[in-house]
Amino acid sequence: STMNQKNQTYMSLSAKLESLRNLTERYDGYGNSIRKVMEQRDHQKGILGVVADLIKVDKNYEIAVETALGGSIQNIVTDSEETAKFLIDYLKKNKYGRATFLPLTSIQGYKNTNEEVLKEQGVIGVASSLVTVDERFKNLAQYLLGRIIVVDTIDHAIMIARKYKYSLRVVTLEGEQLNPGGSLSGGAFKNSSNLLGRRREMEELEDTVAQLKEELTQLSNSIME
């Protein structure tokens, strides 16, 4: 019956959501030092999250933004330099490894100075304009993504890089990156390392599961009547 099918779907999606939630809350796929810091989150008020927690991005731009962020996707955002200093001390004392902190009090946002580039063929926009963040993290998004141009294809990226004498950082929708100075990186993403996608998938699943639950409740009510 429909009821049974819906129930099965609900059970399997709930299980999937649960495991995603576990992964996300355990900071699976992050470095050990990051996990150790995030475990302190409940005791230490000033830890605001890792960069991947604070940035929302449309599915179409996920790979481009993840590429643009690079290693900084695992940086830890804190309220102040004091908190960062305290946590560095904690990592040092316990020999947990290194982490990079982004204190909101010291981060300066960059504006992309080159308006001309945005008119070039294939340009989608500055990476920072393609993400959504809370007001208090606007500067942070500018700092991380305000100088990176997102372009549709690698051919356009190469043309643009050449035209601007390899002074820009350009990323494509498929995750190729052209760096200032002329180096080029690309290849395939290992799926689980898509940290932005994992968070989005979790939110989408939460919606689906909630909706299924609602439908199941209605169904069982109508059977009872």
XYZ file of N, CA and C in Angstrom:
675
model
N 0.836 -1.204 0.000
C 0.000 0.000 0.000
C 0.869 1.251 0.000
N 0.239 2.376 -0.325
C 0.934 3.665 -0.337
C 1.549 3.935 1.033
N 0.751 3.617 2.041
C 1.187 3.850 3.413
C 2.518 3.145 3.687
N 2.578 1.870 3.304
C 3.803 1.100 3.544
C 4.999 1.647 2.769
N 4.743 1.972 1.495
C 5.833 2.518 0.676
C 6.357 3.808 1.284
N 5.419 4.680 1.641
C 5.806 5.960 2.238
C 6.607 5.738 3.520
N 6.139 4.765 4.273
C 6.806 4.451 5.532
C 8.243 3.990 5.297
N 8.400 3.117 4.300
C 9.745 2.629 3.956
C 10.659 3.778 3.570
N 10.131 4.627 2.674
C 10.910 5.778 2.219
C 11.299 6.637 3.408
N 10.303 6.868 4.265
C 10.542 7.702 5.443
C 11.658 7.105 6.306
N 11.581 5.808 6.554
C 12.587 5.138 7.392
C 13.981 5.262 6.774
N 14.070 4.995 5.462
C 15.408 4.974 4.862
C 15.996 6.385 4.770
N 15.143 7.375 4.470
C 15.635 8.753 4.412
C 16.011 9.259 5.804
N 15.228 8.866 6.807
C 15.547 9.258 8.188
C 16.913 8.724 8.587
N 17.165 7.466 8.218
C 18.445 6.841 8.546
C 19.590 7.575 7.855
N 19.358 7.922 6.589
C 20.387 8.632 5.829
C 20.673 10.002 6.458
N 19.588 10.674 6.840
C 19.714 11.992 7.472
C 20.508 11.880 8.764
N 20.182 10.858 9.533
C 20.855 10.648 10.809
C 22.361 10.483 10.611
N 22.733 9.677 9.605
C 24.172 9.434 9.415
C 24.871 10.688 8.886
N 24.179 11.445 8.025
C 24.738 12.716 7.555
C 24.932 13.675 8.712
N 23.930 13.702 9.594
C 23.982 14.596 10.746
C 25.177 14.231 11.637
N 25.356 12.929 11.834
C 26.501 12.462 12.618
C 27.821 12.888 12.010
N 27.943 12.660 10.694
C 29.159 13.052 9.981
C 29.433 14.529 10.200
N 28.374 15.325 10.020
C 28.529 16.773 10.069
C 28.870 17.241 11.472
N 28.179 16.660 12.461
C 28.422 17.101 13.832
C 29.757 16.612 14.376
N 30.233 15.470 13.848
C 31.542 14.974 14.266
C 32.671 15.619 13.476
N 32.292 16.460 12.501
C 33.292 17.085 11.636
C 34.162 16.038 10.954
N 33.462 15.019 10.448
C 34.103 13.980 9.675
C 34.608 14.571 8.366
N 35.798 14.176 7.947
C 36.339 14.740 6.714
C 37.159 15.992 6.978
N 37.202 16.423 8.227
C 38.049 17.553 8.615
C 39.306 17.020 9.287
N 40.315 17.854 9.360
C 41.533 17.472 10.062
C 41.270 17.241 11.543
N 42.140 16.443 12.153
C 42.015 16.121 13.568
C 41.982 17.375 14.444
N 42.868 18.325 14.154
C 42.942 19.543 14.982
C 41.622 20.319 14.926
N 40.988 20.322 13.738
C 39.708 21.026 13.589
C 38.651 20.342 14.467
N 38.626 19.010 14.405
C 37.647 18.261 15.213
C 37.842 18.557 16.691
N 39.110 18.576 17.132
C 39.404 18.821 18.544
C 38.916 20.200 18.981
N 39.100 21.188 18.124
C 38.630 22.531 18.464
C 37.102 22.563 18.509
N 36.470 21.941 17.501
C 35.010 21.991 17.438
C 34.346 21.235 18.592
N 35.084 20.264 19.156
C 34.564 19.573 20.346
C 34.451 20.528 21.539
N 35.208 21.606 21.501
C 35.198 22.588 22.597
C 34.071 23.615 22.460
N 33.313 23.469 21.381
C 32.346 24.505 21.030
C 31.359 24.824 22.164
N 30.950 23.794 22.895
C 29.974 24.012 23.955
C 30.557 24.748 25.158
N 31.861 24.543 25.393
C 32.483 25.194 26.560
C 33.037 26.568 26.202
N 33.258 26.798 24.930
C 33.997 27.987 24.515
C 33.101 28.831 23.615
N 32.527 29.873 24.194
C 31.506 30.658 23.498
C 31.959 31.259 22.163
N 33.252 31.562 22.069
C 33.700 32.339 20.911
C 33.905 31.580 19.617
N 33.666 30.247 19.628
C 33.833 29.465 18.404
C 32.546 29.552 17.587
N 32.622 30.171 16.405
C 31.399 30.415 15.641
C 31.133 29.342 14.593
N 32.157 28.549 14.273
C 31.952 27.478 13.297
C 33.113 27.404 12.327
N 33.160 26.338 11.539
C 34.129 26.325 10.447
C 33.485 27.062 9.281
N 34.325 27.489 8.330
C 33.824 28.268 7.202
C 32.659 27.558 6.502
N 32.770 26.240 6.321
C 31.709 25.496 5.626
C 30.365 25.582 6.352
N 30.385 25.819 7.669
C 29.139 25.934 8.435
C 28.429 27.254 8.156
N 29.179 28.249 7.731
C 28.658 29.617 7.738
C 28.280 30.132 6.354
N 28.613 29.342 5.326
C 28.375 29.795 3.957
C 27.318 28.931 3.297
N 26.329 29.580 2.701
C 25.323 28.841 1.926
C 25.537 29.171 0.462
N 25.396 28.146 -0.385
C 25.604 28.401 -1.808
C 24.692 27.513 -2.634
N 24.219 28.074 -3.720
C 23.382 27.364 -4.676
C 24.123 26.142 -5.207
N 23.377 25.059 -5.410
C 23.984 23.811 -5.868
C 24.870 24.003 -7.112
N 24.425 24.873 -8.039
C 25.185 25.085 -9.288
C 26.567 25.661 -9.050
N 26.726 26.371 -7.957
C 28.008 27.050 -7.708
C 28.826 26.358 -6.628
N 28.302 25.257 -6.130
C 28.924 24.559 -5.008
C 30.396 24.217 -5.280
N 30.632 23.565 -6.421
C 31.993 23.102 -6.723
C 32.917 24.294 -6.924
N 32.421 25.312 -7.625
C 33.238 26.513 -7.863
C 33.629 27.164 -6.538
N 32.659 27.322 -5.646
C 32.935 27.994 -4.370
C 33.829 27.134 -3.485
N 33.573 25.832 -3.488
C 34.409 24.927 -2.701
C 35.863 24.999 -3.195
N 36.022 25.066 -4.522
C 37.363 25.194 -5.108
C 37.990 26.529 -4.725
N 37.195 27.580 -4.820
C 37.690 28.918 -4.490
C 38.147 28.995 -3.035
N 37.423 28.322 -2.153
C 37.783 28.340 -0.732
C 39.051 27.524 -0.465
N 39.204 26.432 -1.199
C 40.375 25.584 -0.982
C 40.462 25.168 0.473
N 41.671 25.171 1.044
C 41.885 24.744 2.418
C 41.176 25.606 3.441
N 40.854 26.837 3.072
C 40.253 27.744 4.057
C 38.824 27.338 4.418
N 38.271 26.361 3.688
C 36.933 25.867 4.030
C 36.959 25.235 5.427
N 38.164 24.816 5.879
C 38.308 24.209 7.204
C 38.811 25.203 8.252
N 38.938 26.464 7.883
C 39.352 27.455 8.880
C 38.241 27.649 9.906
N 38.649 27.985 11.131
C 37.687 28.128 12.219
C 37.444 29.606 12.493
N 36.189 29.983 12.440
C 35.829 31.390 12.657
C 35.576 31.605 14.146
N 36.234 32.624 14.696
C 36.044 32.949 16.116
C 35.573 34.395 16.256
N 35.038 34.722 17.418
C 34.566 36.084 17.645
C 35.725 37.072 17.730
N 36.873 36.620 18.259
C 37.959 37.562 18.497
C 39.321 36.886 18.412
N 40.358 37.705 18.404
C 41.726 37.180 18.432
C 42.018 36.484 19.761
N 41.390 36.975 20.831
C 41.587 36.362 22.149
C 41.189 34.893 22.118
N 40.000 34.628 21.591
C 39.519 33.243 21.495
C 40.485 32.408 20.658
N 40.913 32.959 19.535
C 41.831 32.229 18.643
C 43.118 31.891 19.385
N 43.623 32.861 20.138
C 44.867 32.679 20.868
C 44.702 31.565 21.920
N 43.590 31.599 22.606
C 43.282 30.594 23.619
C 43.244 29.194 22.991
N 42.625 29.087 21.805
C 42.483 27.787 21.144
C 43.805 27.286 20.567
N 44.628 28.202 20.115
C 45.959 27.820 19.618
C 46.768 27.235 20.770
N 46.609 27.864 21.921
C 47.254 27.388 23.126
C 46.804 25.969 23.478
N 45.502 25.763 23.362
C 44.889 24.463 23.637
C 45.445 23.394 22.690
N 45.562 23.715 21.399
C 46.108 22.769 20.417
C 47.571 22.462 20.725
N 48.286 23.499 21.125
C 49.718 23.371 21.402
C 49.946 22.476 22.617
N 49.239 22.792 23.703
C 49.379 22.040 24.948
C 49.139 20.550 24.751
N 48.101 20.249 23.969
C 47.712 18.849 23.799
C 48.343 18.182 22.580
N 49.213 18.930 21.891
C 49.857 18.409 20.676
C 48.843 17.874 19.667
N 47.784 18.658 19.430
C 46.720 18.232 18.518
C 46.952 18.653 17.062
N 48.056 19.328 16.785
C 48.256 19.791 15.415
C 47.890 21.262 15.268
N 47.822 21.707 14.022
C 47.618 23.133 13.758
C 46.236 23.404 13.193
N 45.786 24.625 13.363
C 44.544 25.047 12.716
C 44.679 26.525 12.384
N 43.906 26.982 11.430
C 43.899 28.400 11.089
C 42.595 29.010 11.569
N 42.716 30.144 12.246
C 41.553 30.817 12.810
C 41.289 32.124 12.075
N 40.020 32.443 11.942
C 39.611 33.701 11.328
C 38.812 34.494 12.361
N 39.485 35.361 13.118
C 38.758 36.162 14.116
C 37.993 37.291 13.424
N 36.711 37.412 13.713
C 35.908 38.460 13.078
C 36.444 39.857 13.365
N 37.113 40.012 14.503
C 37.618 41.340 14.862
C 38.812 41.772 14.002
N 39.482 40.830 13.347
C 40.666 41.243 12.585
C 40.558 41.023 11.082
N 39.532 40.284 10.644
C 39.405 39.977 9.216
C 38.971 41.218 8.433
N 39.720 41.524 7.389
C 39.362 42.642 6.514
C 38.842 42.093 5.192
N 37.685 42.567 4.763
C 37.155 42.106 3.476
C 37.840 42.815 2.326
N 38.015 42.112 1.199
C 38.574 42.744 0.004
C 37.449 43.021 -0.962
N 37.576 44.116 -1.700
C 36.679 44.339 -2.824
C 37.443 43.927 -4.071
N 36.732 43.299 -5.009
C 37.380 43.014 -6.276
C 37.499 44.332 -7.028
N 38.730 44.732 -7.335
C 38.939 46.061 -7.902
C 38.673 46.101 -9.395
N 38.753 44.930 -10.047
C 38.719 44.923 -11.496
C 37.317 44.740 -12.076
N 36.594 45.856 -12.248
C 35.225 45.795 -12.765
C 35.187 45.276 -14.203
N 36.241 45.570 -14.971
C 36.301 45.188 -16.387
C 36.109 43.683 -16.578
N 36.760 42.909 -15.710
C 36.749 41.453 -15.831
C 35.319 40.918 -15.843
N 34.454 41.550 -15.057
C 33.097 41.045 -14.907
C 32.313 41.108 -16.215
N 32.803 41.908 -17.184
C 32.117 42.008 -18.478
C 32.617 40.978 -19.476
N 33.679 40.263 -19.115
C 34.254 39.295 -20.063
C 33.298 38.126 -20.308
N 33.454 37.519 -21.487
C 32.599 36.399 -21.868
C 32.813 35.216 -20.921
N 31.689 34.649 -20.441
C 31.767 33.465 -19.597
C 31.844 33.760 -18.109
N 32.031 35.034 -17.751
C 32.155 35.356 -16.320
C 30.781 35.328 -15.642
N 30.703 34.613 -14.526
C 29.451 34.520 -13.780
C 29.421 35.568 -12.673
N 30.564 35.829 -12.081
C 30.631 36.870 -11.060
C 31.784 36.643 -10.102
N 31.947 37.577 -9.169
C 32.925 37.402 -8.110
C 32.372 36.316 -7.178
N 33.242 35.432 -6.720
C 32.784 34.302 -5.906
C 31.984 34.755 -4.680
N 32.384 35.864 -4.070
C 31.686 36.301 -2.853
C 30.248 36.715 -3.132
N 29.942 37.058 -4.390
C 28.569 37.475 -4.706
C 27.656 36.269 -4.928
N 28.231 35.070 -4.956
C 27.440 33.865 -5.241
C 27.088 33.090 -3.973
N 27.469 33.616 -2.814
C 27.166 32.910 -1.571
C 26.253 33.755 -0.683
N 25.585 33.078 0.238
C 24.735 33.769 1.209
C 25.347 33.569 2.586
N 25.521 34.656 3.303
C 26.018 34.557 4.685
C 25.232 35.520 5.565
N 25.242 35.267 6.873
C 24.652 36.225 7.811
C 25.412 37.530 7.721
N 24.701 38.592 8.037
C 25.269 39.945 7.988
C 26.646 40.013 8.670
N 26.781 39.377 9.820
C 28.039 39.511 10.570
C 29.221 38.827 9.883
N 28.932 37.969 8.883
C 30.013 37.272 8.179
C 30.279 37.836 6.780
N 29.645 38.967 6.467
C 29.824 39.588 5.149
C 31.301 39.847 4.846
N 31.992 40.438 5.820
C 33.415 40.747 5.677
C 34.250 39.497 5.432
N 33.866 38.461 6.151
C 34.553 37.184 6.044
C 34.426 36.626 4.626
N 33.208 36.672 4.072
C 32.971 36.176 2.711
C 33.801 36.985 1.712
N 33.860 38.300 1.928
C 34.682 39.160 1.067
C 36.151 38.775 1.168
N 36.586 38.538 2.391
C 37.988 38.192 2.626
C 38.356 36.891 1.920
N 37.468 35.900 2.017
C 37.762 34.579 1.454
C 37.532 34.515 -0.047
N 36.528 35.252 -0.531
C 36.072 35.033 -1.913
C 36.013 36.290 -2.779
N 36.359 37.424 -2.192
C 36.160 38.706 -2.882
C 37.107 38.978 -4.039
N 38.144 38.157 -4.169
C 39.097 38.383 -5.259
C 39.083 37.279 -6.294
N 38.126 36.382 -6.186
C 38.131 35.214 -7.068
C 36.974 35.309 -8.060
N 37.305 35.127 -9.335
C 36.305 35.246 -10.391
C 35.793 33.858 -10.771
N 34.473 33.708 -10.824
C 33.895 32.426 -11.241
C 33.481 32.511 -12.712
N 33.928 31.518 -13.484
C 33.719 31.502 -14.931
C 33.079 30.171 -15.316
N 32.317 30.169 -16.428
C 31.599 28.930 -16.794
C 32.521 27.787 -17.216
N 33.459 28.039 -18.132
C 34.268 26.926 -18.660
C 35.760 27.199 -18.547
N 36.543 26.149 -18.684
C 37.998 26.291 -18.599
C 38.553 27.095 -19.774
N 37.902 26.983 -20.950
C 38.375 27.749 -22.106
C 38.254 29.246 -21.860
N 37.114 29.663 -21.329
C 36.938 31.079 -20.994
C 37.928 31.493 -19.910
N 38.112 30.606 -18.945
C 39.035 30.918 -17.847
C 40.437 31.179 -18.385
N 40.878 30.330 -19.313
C 42.227 30.476 -19.878
C 42.339 31.781 -20.674
N 41.303 32.079 -21.448
C 41.300 33.328 -22.223
C 41.413 34.549 -21.308
N 40.621 34.515 -20.240
C 40.601 35.651 -19.308
C 41.942 35.779 -18.583
N 42.447 34.647 -18.100
C 43.737 34.661 -17.393
C 44.822 35.254 -18.294
N 44.822 34.829 -19.547
C 45.817 35.302 -20.510
C 45.677 36.807 -20.716
N 44.438 37.242 -20.938
C 44.172 38.655 -21.210
C 44.615 39.547 -20.050
N 44.421 39.055 -18.828
C 44.785 39.865 -17.657
C 46.159 39.484 -17.119
N 46.967 38.939 -18.011
C 48.385 38.641 -17.717
C 48.569 37.817 -16.439
N 47.711 36.838 -16.257
C 47.845 35.896 -15.139
C 47.935 36.587 -13.780
N 47.110 37.625 -13.628
C 47.129 38.353 -12.347
C 45.920 37.961 -11.494
N 44.996 37.196 -12.089
C 43.741 36.898 -11.390
C 43.695 35.476 -10.874
N 42.820 35.254 -9.904
C 42.482 33.879 -9.545
C 41.098 33.595 -10.126
N 41.033 32.571 -10.961
C 39.782 32.257 -11.664
C 39.404 30.806 -11.369
N 38.134 30.555 -11.034
C 37.692 29.167 -10.889
C 36.514 28.913 -11.825
N 36.374 27.659 -12.260
C 35.278 27.314 -13.160
C 34.212 26.540 -12.400
N 33.047 26.400 -13.029
C 31.939 25.665 -12.414
C 32.310 24.214 -12.134
N 33.237 23.664 -12.919
C 33.617 22.264 -12.720
C 34.781 22.118 -11.744
N 35.279 23.225 -11.232
C 36.305 23.142 -10.201
C 37.739 23.282 -10.680
N 37.939 23.746 -11.928
C 39.313 24.060 -12.318
C 39.690 25.398 -11.695
N 40.968 25.569 -11.415
C 41.410 26.836 -10.850
C 42.662 27.334 -11.559
N 42.624 28.602 -11.971
C 43.793 29.242 -12.562
C 44.312 30.251 -11.558
N 45.575 30.089 -11.190
C 46.136 30.918 -10.138
C 46.953 32.057 -10.706
N 47.078 33.146 -9.930
C 47.970 34.221 -10.343
C 49.353 33.637 -10.583
N 49.990 34.043 -11.667
C 51.297 33.489 -11.984
C 51.206 32.387 -13.025
N 49.991 31.863 -13.250
C 49.821 30.974 -14.389
C 49.622 29.495 -14.108
N 49.717 29.034 -12.845
C 49.510 27.599 -12.621
C 48.024 27.273 -12.719
N 47.765 26.002 -13.038
C 46.404 25.567 -13.316
C 46.138 24.286 -12.550
N 45.037 24.203 -11.816
C 44.761 22.919 -11.157
C 43.350 22.447 -11.456
N 43.171 21.121 -11.417
C 41.864 20.558 -11.716
C 41.892 19.060 -11.586
N 40.776 18.428 -11.900
C 40.657 16.983 -11.765
C 39.305 16.667 -11.173
N 39.174 15.500 -10.559
C 37.866 15.104 -10.029
C 37.827 15.308 -8.526
N 36.648 15.709 -8.046
C 36.438 15.831 -6.607
C 36.108 14.462 -6.038
N 36.704 14.117 -4.920
C 36.216 12.940 -4.198
C 34.918 13.353 -3.531
N 33.884 12.591 -3.753
C 32.563 13.069 -3.386
C 32.392 13.490 -1.937
N 32.944 12.695 -1.024
C 32.697 12.964 0.388
C 33.398 14.243 0.860
N 34.367 14.709 0.051
C 35.082 15.892 0.520
C 34.338 17.169 0.133
N 33.170 17.007 -0.480
C 32.381 18.186 -0.804
C 31.622 18.651 0.442
N 32.290 19.473 1.240
C 31.748 19.836 2.555
C 30.531 20.746 2.454
N 30.535 21.640 1.466
C 29.383 22.530 1.293
C 28.165 21.728 0.862
N 28.394 20.758 -0.032
C 27.302 19.937 -0.541
C 26.669 19.098 0.550
N 27.507 18.649 1.470
C 27.016 17.792 2.541
C 26.003 18.535 3.403
N 26.317 19.783 3.708
C 25.416 20.586 4.532
C 24.102 20.865 3.805
N 24.220 21.184 2.516
C 23.007 21.450 1.730
C 22.147 20.195 1.648
N 22.789 19.072 1.369
C 22.065 17.806 1.252
C 21.320 17.503 2.552
N 21.971 17.828 3.670
C 21.367 17.581 4.969
C 20.098 18.426 5.132
N 20.178 19.696 4.729
C 19.015 20.573 4.862
C 17.874 20.120 3.953
N 18.237 19.698 2.725
C 17.207 19.219 1.803
C 16.525 17.964 2.361
N 17.338 17.055 2.915
C 16.790 15.828 3.502
C 15.868 16.145 4.673
N 16.266 17.121 5.484
C 15.432 17.501 6.633
C 14.049 17.915 6.156
N 14.011 18.716 5.071
C 12.721 19.149 4.520
C 11.901 17.963 4.030
N 12.552 17.083 3.253
C 11.854 15.917 2.686
C 11.297 15.027 3.785
N 12.119 14.756 4.796
C 11.708 13.868 5.893
C 10.532 14.487 6.661
N 10.606 15.795 6.904
C 9.519 16.471 7.621
C 8.215 16.373 6.828
N 8.334 16.546 5.506
C 7.153 16.501 4.644
C 6.545 15.093 4.629
N 7.394 14.083 4.525
C 6.926 12.690 4.546
C 6.209 12.370 5.854
N 6.787 12.865 6.931
C 6.209 12.598 8.248
C 4.797 13.173 8.313
N 4.686 14.396 7.805
C 3.397 15.086 7.746
C 2.381 14.250 6.948
N 2.808 13.780 5.757
C 1.915 12.989 4.893
C 1.500 11.686 5.582
N 2.441 11.060 6.262
C 2.146 9.811 6.966
C 1.116 10.031 8.070
N 1.286 11.124 8.790
C 0.344 11.461 9.870
C -1.050 11.634 9.295
N -1.143 12.379 8.178
C -2.447 12.604 7.541
C -3.054 11.286 7.081
N -2.234 10.451 6.455
C -2.710 9.150 5.981
C -3.274 8.306 7.120
N -2.501 8.216 8.200
C -2.961 7.349 9.298
C -4.214 7.946 9.951
N -4.326 9.267 9.957
C -5.539 9.900 10.495
C -6.747 9.542 9.652
N -6.567 9.600 8.312
C -7.700 9.339 7.445
C -8.115 7.859 7.510
N -7.154 6.968 7.814
C -7.486 5.560 7.989
C -8.296 5.357 9.275
N -7.905 6.115 10.308
C -8.576 6.016 11.609
C -10.040 6.457 11.527
N -10.289 7.447 10.673
C -11.640 8.044 10.662
C -12.710 7.060 10.261
